[in-house]
Coordinates of C-alpha atoms in Angstrom, one line a residue:
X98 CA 26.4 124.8 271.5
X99 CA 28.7 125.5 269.0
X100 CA 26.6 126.2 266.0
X101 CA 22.9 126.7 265.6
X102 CA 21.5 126.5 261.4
X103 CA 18.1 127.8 261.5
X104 CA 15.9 126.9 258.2
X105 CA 12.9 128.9 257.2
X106 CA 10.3 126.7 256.8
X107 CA 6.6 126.6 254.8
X108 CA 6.0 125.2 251.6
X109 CA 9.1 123.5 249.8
X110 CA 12.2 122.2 251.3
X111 CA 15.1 124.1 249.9
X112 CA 15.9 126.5 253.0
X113 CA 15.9 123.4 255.5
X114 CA 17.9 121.3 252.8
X115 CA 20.2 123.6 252.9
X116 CA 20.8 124.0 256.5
X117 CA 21.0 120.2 256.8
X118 CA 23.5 120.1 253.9
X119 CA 25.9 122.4 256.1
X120 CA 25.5 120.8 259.2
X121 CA 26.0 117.5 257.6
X122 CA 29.7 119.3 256.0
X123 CA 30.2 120.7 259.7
X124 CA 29.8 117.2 261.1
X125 CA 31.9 115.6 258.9
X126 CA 34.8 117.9 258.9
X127 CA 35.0 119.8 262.4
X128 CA 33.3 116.4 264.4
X129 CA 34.6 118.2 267.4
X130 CA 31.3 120.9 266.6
X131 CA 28.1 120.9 268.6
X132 CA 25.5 121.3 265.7
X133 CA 22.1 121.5 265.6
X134 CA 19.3 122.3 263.0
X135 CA 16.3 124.6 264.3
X136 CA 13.4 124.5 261.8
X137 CA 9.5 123.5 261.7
X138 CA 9.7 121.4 258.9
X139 CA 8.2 117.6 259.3
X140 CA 10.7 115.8 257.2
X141 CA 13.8 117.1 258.7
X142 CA 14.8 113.6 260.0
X143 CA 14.1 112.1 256.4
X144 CA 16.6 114.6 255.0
X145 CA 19.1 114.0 257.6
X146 CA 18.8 110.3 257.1
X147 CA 21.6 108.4 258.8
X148 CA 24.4 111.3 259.5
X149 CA 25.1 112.2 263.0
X150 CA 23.2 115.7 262.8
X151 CA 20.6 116.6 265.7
X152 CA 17.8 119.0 264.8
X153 CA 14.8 120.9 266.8
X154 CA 11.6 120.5 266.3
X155 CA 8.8 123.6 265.9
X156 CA 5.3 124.1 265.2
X157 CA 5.2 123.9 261.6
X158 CA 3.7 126.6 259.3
X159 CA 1.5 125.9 256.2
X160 CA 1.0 127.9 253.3
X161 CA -1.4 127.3 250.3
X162 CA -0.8 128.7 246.5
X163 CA -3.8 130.6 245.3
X164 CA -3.3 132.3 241.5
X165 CA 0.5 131.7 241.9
X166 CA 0.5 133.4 245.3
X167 CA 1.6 131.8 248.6
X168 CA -0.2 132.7 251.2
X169 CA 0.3 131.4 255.2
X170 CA -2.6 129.3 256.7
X171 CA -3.4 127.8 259.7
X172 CA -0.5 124.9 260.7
X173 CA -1.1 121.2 261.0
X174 CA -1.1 121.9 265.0
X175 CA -3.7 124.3 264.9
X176 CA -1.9 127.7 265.1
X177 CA -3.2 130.3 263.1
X178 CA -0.1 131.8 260.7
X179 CA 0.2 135.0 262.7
X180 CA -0.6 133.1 266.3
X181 CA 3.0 130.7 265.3
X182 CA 5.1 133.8 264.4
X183 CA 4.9 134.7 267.9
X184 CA 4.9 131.5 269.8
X185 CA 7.9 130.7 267.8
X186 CA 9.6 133.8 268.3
X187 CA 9.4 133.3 272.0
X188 CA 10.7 129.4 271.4
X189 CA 13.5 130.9 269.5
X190 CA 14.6 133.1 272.1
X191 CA 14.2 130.9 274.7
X192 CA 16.4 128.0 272.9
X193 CA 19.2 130.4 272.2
X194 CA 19.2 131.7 275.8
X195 CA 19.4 127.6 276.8
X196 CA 21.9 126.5 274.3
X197 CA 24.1 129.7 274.0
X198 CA 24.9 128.9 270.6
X199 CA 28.5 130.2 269.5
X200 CA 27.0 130.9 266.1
X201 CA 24.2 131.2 264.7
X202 CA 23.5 130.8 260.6
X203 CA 20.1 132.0 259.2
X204 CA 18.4 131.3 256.2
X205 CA 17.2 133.1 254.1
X206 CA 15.9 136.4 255.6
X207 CA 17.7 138.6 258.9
X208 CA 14.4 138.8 260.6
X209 CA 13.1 134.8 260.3
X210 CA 9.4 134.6 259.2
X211 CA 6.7 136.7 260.4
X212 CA 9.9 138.2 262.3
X213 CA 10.5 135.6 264.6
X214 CA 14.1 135.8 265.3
X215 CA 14.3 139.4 266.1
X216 CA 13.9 138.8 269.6
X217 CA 16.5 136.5 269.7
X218 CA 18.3 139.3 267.8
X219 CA 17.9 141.9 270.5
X220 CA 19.2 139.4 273.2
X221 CA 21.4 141.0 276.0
X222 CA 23.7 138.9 277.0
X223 CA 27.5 138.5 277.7
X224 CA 27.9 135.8 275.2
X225 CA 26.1 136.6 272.6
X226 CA 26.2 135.0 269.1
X227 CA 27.7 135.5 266.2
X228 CA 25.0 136.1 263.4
X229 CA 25.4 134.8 260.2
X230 CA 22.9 135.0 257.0
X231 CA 22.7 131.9 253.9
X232 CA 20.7 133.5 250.9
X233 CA 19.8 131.0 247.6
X234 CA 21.4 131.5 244.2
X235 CA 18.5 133.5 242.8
X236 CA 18.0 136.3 245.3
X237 CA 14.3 137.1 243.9
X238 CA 11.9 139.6 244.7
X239 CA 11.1 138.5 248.3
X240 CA 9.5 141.2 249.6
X241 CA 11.1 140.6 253.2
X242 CA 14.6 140.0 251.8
X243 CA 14.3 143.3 250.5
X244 CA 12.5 145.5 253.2
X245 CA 14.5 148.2 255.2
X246 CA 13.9 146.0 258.2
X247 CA 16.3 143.4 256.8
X248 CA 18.7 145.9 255.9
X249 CA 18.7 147.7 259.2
X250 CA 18.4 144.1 261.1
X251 CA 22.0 142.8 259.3
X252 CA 23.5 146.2 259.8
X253 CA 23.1 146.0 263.5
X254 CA 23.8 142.0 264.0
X255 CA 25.1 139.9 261.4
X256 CA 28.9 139.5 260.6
X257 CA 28.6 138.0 257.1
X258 CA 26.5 136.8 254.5
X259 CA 27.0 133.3 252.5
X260 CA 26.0 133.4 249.2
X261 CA 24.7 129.6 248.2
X262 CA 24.9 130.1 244.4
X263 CA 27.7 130.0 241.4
X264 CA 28.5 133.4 239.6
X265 CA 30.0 131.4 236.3
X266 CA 26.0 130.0 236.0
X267 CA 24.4 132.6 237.3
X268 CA 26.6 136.0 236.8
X269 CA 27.1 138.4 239.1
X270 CA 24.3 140.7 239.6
X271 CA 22.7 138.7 242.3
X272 CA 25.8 139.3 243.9
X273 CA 25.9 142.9 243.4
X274 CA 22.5 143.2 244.8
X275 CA 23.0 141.6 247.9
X276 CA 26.2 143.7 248.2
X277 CA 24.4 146.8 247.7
X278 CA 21.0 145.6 250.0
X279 CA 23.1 144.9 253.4
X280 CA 26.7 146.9 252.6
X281 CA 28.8 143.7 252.9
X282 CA 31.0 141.7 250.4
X283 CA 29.3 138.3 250.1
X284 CA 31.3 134.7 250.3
X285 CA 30.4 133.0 246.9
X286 CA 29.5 129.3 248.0
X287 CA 28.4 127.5 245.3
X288 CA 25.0 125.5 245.3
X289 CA 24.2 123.4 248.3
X290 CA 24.0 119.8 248.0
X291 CA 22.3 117.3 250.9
X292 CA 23.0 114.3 248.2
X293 CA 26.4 115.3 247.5
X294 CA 27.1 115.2 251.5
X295 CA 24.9 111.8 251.5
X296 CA 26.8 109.9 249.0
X297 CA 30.0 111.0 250.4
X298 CA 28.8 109.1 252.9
X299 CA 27.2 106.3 252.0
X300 CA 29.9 105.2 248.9
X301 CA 26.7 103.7 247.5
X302 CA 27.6 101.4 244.2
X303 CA 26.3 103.1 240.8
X304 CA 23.7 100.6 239.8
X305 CA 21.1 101.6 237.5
X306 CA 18.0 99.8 238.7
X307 CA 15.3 101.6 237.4
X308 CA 13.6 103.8 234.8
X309 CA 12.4 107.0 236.6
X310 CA 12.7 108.5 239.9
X311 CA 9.4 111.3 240.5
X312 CA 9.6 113.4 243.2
X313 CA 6.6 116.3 244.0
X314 CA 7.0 117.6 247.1
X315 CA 3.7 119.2 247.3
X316 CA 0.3 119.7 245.4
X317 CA -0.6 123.2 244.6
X318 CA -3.6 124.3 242.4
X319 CA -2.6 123.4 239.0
X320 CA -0.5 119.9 240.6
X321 CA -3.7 117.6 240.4
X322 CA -4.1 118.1 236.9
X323 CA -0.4 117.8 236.2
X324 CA -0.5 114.6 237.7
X325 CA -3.2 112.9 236.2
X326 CA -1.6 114.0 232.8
X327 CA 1.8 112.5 233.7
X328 CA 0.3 108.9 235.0
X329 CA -1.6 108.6 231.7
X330 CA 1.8 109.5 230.0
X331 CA 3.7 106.7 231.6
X332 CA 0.8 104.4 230.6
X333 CA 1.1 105.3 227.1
X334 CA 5.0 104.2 227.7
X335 CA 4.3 101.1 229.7
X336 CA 6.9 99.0 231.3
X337 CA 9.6 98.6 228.5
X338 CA 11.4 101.5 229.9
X339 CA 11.9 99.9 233.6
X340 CA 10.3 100.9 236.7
X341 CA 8.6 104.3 237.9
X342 CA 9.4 105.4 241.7
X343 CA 6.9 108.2 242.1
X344 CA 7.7 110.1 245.7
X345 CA 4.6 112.5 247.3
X346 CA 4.1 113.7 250.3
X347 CA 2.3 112.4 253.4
X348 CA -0.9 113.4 252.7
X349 CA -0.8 112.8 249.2
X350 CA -0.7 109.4 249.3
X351 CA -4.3 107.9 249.4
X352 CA -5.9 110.4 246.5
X353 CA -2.4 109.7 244.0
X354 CA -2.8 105.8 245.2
X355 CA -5.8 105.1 243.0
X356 CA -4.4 106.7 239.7
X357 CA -1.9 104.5 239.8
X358 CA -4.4 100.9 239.4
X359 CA -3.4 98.5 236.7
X360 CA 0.3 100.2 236.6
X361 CA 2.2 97.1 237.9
X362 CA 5.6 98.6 237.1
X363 CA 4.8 101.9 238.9
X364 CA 5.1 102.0 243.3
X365 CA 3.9 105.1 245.1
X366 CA 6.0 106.0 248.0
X367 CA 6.4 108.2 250.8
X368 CA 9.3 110.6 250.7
X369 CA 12.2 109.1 253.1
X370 CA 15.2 107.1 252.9
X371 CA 14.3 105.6 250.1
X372 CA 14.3 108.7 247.7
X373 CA 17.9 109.0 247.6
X374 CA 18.6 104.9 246.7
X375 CA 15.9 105.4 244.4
X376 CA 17.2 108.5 242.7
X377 CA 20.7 107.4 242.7
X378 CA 19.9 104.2 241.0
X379 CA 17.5 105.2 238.3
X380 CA 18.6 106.5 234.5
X381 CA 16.3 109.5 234.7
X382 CA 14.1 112.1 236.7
X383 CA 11.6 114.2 237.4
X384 CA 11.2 117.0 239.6
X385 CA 9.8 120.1 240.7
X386 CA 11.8 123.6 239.8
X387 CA 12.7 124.4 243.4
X388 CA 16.7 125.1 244.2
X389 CA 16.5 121.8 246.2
X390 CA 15.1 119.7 243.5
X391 CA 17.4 120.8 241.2
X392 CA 20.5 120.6 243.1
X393 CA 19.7 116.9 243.5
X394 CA 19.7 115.7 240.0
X395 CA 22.4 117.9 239.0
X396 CA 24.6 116.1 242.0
X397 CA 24.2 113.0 240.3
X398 CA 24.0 113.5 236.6
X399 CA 20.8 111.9 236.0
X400 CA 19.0 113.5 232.8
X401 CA 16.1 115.1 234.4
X402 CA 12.6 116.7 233.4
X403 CA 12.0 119.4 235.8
X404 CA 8.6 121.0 236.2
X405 CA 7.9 124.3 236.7
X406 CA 4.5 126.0 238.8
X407 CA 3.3 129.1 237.7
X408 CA 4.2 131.5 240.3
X409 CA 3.7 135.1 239.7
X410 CA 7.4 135.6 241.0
X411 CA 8.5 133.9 237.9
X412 CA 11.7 132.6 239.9
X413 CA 11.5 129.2 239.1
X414 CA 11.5 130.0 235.5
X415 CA 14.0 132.6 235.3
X416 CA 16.2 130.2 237.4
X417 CA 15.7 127.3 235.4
X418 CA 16.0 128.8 232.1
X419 CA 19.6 130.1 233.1
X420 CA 20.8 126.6 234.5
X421 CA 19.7 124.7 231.2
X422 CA 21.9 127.4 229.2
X423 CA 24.8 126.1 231.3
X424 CA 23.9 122.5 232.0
X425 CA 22.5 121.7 228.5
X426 CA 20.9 118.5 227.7
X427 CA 20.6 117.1 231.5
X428 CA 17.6 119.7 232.2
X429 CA 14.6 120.0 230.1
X430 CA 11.8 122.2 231.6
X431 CA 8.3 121.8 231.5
X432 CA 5.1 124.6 232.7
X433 CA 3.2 122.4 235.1
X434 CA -0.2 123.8 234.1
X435 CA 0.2 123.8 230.2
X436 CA 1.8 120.8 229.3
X437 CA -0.2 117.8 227.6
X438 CA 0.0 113.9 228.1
X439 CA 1.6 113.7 224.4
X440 CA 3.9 116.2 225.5
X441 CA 5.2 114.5 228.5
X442 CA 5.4 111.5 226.9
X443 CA 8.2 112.5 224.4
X444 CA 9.7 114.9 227.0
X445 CA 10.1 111.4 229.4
X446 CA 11.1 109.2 226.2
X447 CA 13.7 112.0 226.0
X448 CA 14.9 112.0 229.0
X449 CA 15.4 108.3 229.1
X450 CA 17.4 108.1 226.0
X451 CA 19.8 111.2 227.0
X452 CA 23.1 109.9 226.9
X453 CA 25.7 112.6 229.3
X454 CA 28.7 112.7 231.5
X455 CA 27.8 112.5 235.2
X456 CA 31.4 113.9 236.0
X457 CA 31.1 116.8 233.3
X458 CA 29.0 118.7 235.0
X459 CA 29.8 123.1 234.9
X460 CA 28.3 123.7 237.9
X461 CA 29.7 124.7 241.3
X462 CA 28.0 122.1 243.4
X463 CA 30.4 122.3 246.7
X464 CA 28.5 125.1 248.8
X465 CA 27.7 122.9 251.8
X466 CA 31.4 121.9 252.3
X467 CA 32.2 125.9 251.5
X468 CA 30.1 127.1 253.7
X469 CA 31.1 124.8 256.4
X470 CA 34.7 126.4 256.8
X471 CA 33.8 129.7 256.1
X472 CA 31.3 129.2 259.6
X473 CA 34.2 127.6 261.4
X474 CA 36.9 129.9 260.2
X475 CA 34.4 132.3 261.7
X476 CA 34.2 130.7 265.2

């Protein structure tokens, strides 16, 4: 194998977008490449879609928010959170002593979760591989990212670091910090986009066929609430602004189904395929704050209402907050557990009447494509 993109999975899908994203630029430009994806995440196959792009299957891990803190659980096979970490590790290893990958690009931490690439790290071999780590935009407070143990683990086996964010948006301290934390000069990406690498190739015709694209990834403890408060909000609005795709996860489904009776211009679906026609078709959004969310809309121009959890962190907001300075009237936040249904129903009126330039947009969007040749140039 050529190149191995290992995504950090758990609660959102930001790390494993972004790995697909690059592997999708890798395939596209160097189609000579063997590249695969490694992660745990379920709906690796939905993000891929229809590009040539293989991936790896592990155990998945599960986390739950409890007073804006994540917190591992036990995994929809069974594994306890601790339990995985190690039978992962051991996959880990194992698959890089089968597929003797030339290179190997991490994301978003040296040491993997609960640690479970270091013993792929400390691999003796002839031909070993070329380590490389992908950190986000907004560094944040990770307490991993930040440990000596990361610092001591890139020192001793990784070769660079991509940085998947734009300095004109963001400035240049997160920069500075990860230049300081592992004593290397970052490569300045720019944001990663999957849709951008989608469209590319799909050439879809821009066709605006419905109202409002909703995507939430996940439920946490405040999302329930949230929701009910949104439906009643597109009630109030009814069907005069064009149909609602709302998109939820798996096991969402069944308890969001029945909050949706008596709206005919409203479907409830699954996330897949679907959610990028649906997003690229429709004249407005809304989405979670997460860098993968974001990225999305921003990729396509579509005036967007993004929601933000209350995590103790704070990332999401901080994030956020500096994006709408620079993107302007195509983001309008929201606090997921304070808004009210009269709220969101101006804040969505809003959103549907915005009138911007798609192609206008001051944001570095091309990191997938950027970080493809900087891995190649690499090899």
């Amino acid at each position: 194998m050529d190149i191995l993109l290992y995504g950090h999975d758990g609660r959102g899908l930001g790390h494993v977008s972004r790995s697909v994203a690059i592997g999708m630029a890798l395939r596209r430009i160097y189609p000579h490449l063997k590249v695969c994806v490694l992660t745990g995440c379920s709906q690796t196959q939905e993000l891929i879609g229809d590009i040539p792009l293989d991936w790896i299957k592990m155990p998945a891990y599960d986390t739950v928010v409890i007073d804006g803190k994540s917190a591992g659980i036990e995994g929809p096979g069974g594994f306890e959170d601790k339990e995985l970490g190690q039978l992962r590790a051991e996959q880990i290893r194992q698959l890089v002593s089968l597929y003797r990958p030339r290179l190997i690009l991490a994301d978003h931490t040296p040491q993997g979760k609960h640690r479970e690439l270091v013993p792929a790290l400390e691999l003796e071999t002839e031909d070993r591989p070329i380590w490389v780590l992908g950190m986000r935009g907004i560094v944040g407070s990770v307490a991993q990212v930040g440990s000596r143990v990361a610092a001591d683990l890139y020192q001793r086996y990784f070769s660079a670091l991509l940085w998947y964010g734009d300095a004109t948006v963001l400035g240049n301290d997160h920069l500075a910090v990860l230049a300081d934390r592992f004593a290397v000069e970052p490569v300045e990406c720019g944001y990663v986009s999957r849709l951008i690498e989608l469209v590319s190739a799909a050439h879809p015709s821009i066709i605006t066929r419905y109202g409002c694209t909703l995507s939430i990834p996940w439920f946490g403890e405040h999302t329930d609430r949230f929701f009910d408060r949104l439906i009643e909000a597109i009630g109030l609005m009814g069907p005069d602004f064009g149909r609602f795709r709302i998109f939820v996860g798996h096991d969402d489904i069944s308890s969001c189904r029945q909050k949706l009776e008596g709206l005919d211009f409203c479907s409830l679906e699954r996330f897949g395929p679907h959610y990028v026609e649906a997003l690229y078709s429709s004249r407005s959004a809304v989405v979670f704050g997460g860098y993968n969310s974001l990225v999305d809309v921003l990729s396509l121009g579509i005036p967007t209402l993004a929601v933000m959890r209350d995590m103790r962190d704070h990332e999401q907001q901080e994030h956020l907050e500096t994006l709408i300075r620079a993107v302007g009237n195509r983001l309008t936040a929201v606090l997921e557990n304070e808004c009210s249904v009269e709220q969101l129903y101006t804040l969505l009126v809003d959103r549907m009447k915005a009138d911007i330039d798609p192609f206008a947009l001051p944001v570095n969007l091309g990191g997938a494509e950027k970080a493809a040749r900087a891995l190649a140039a690499i090899l």
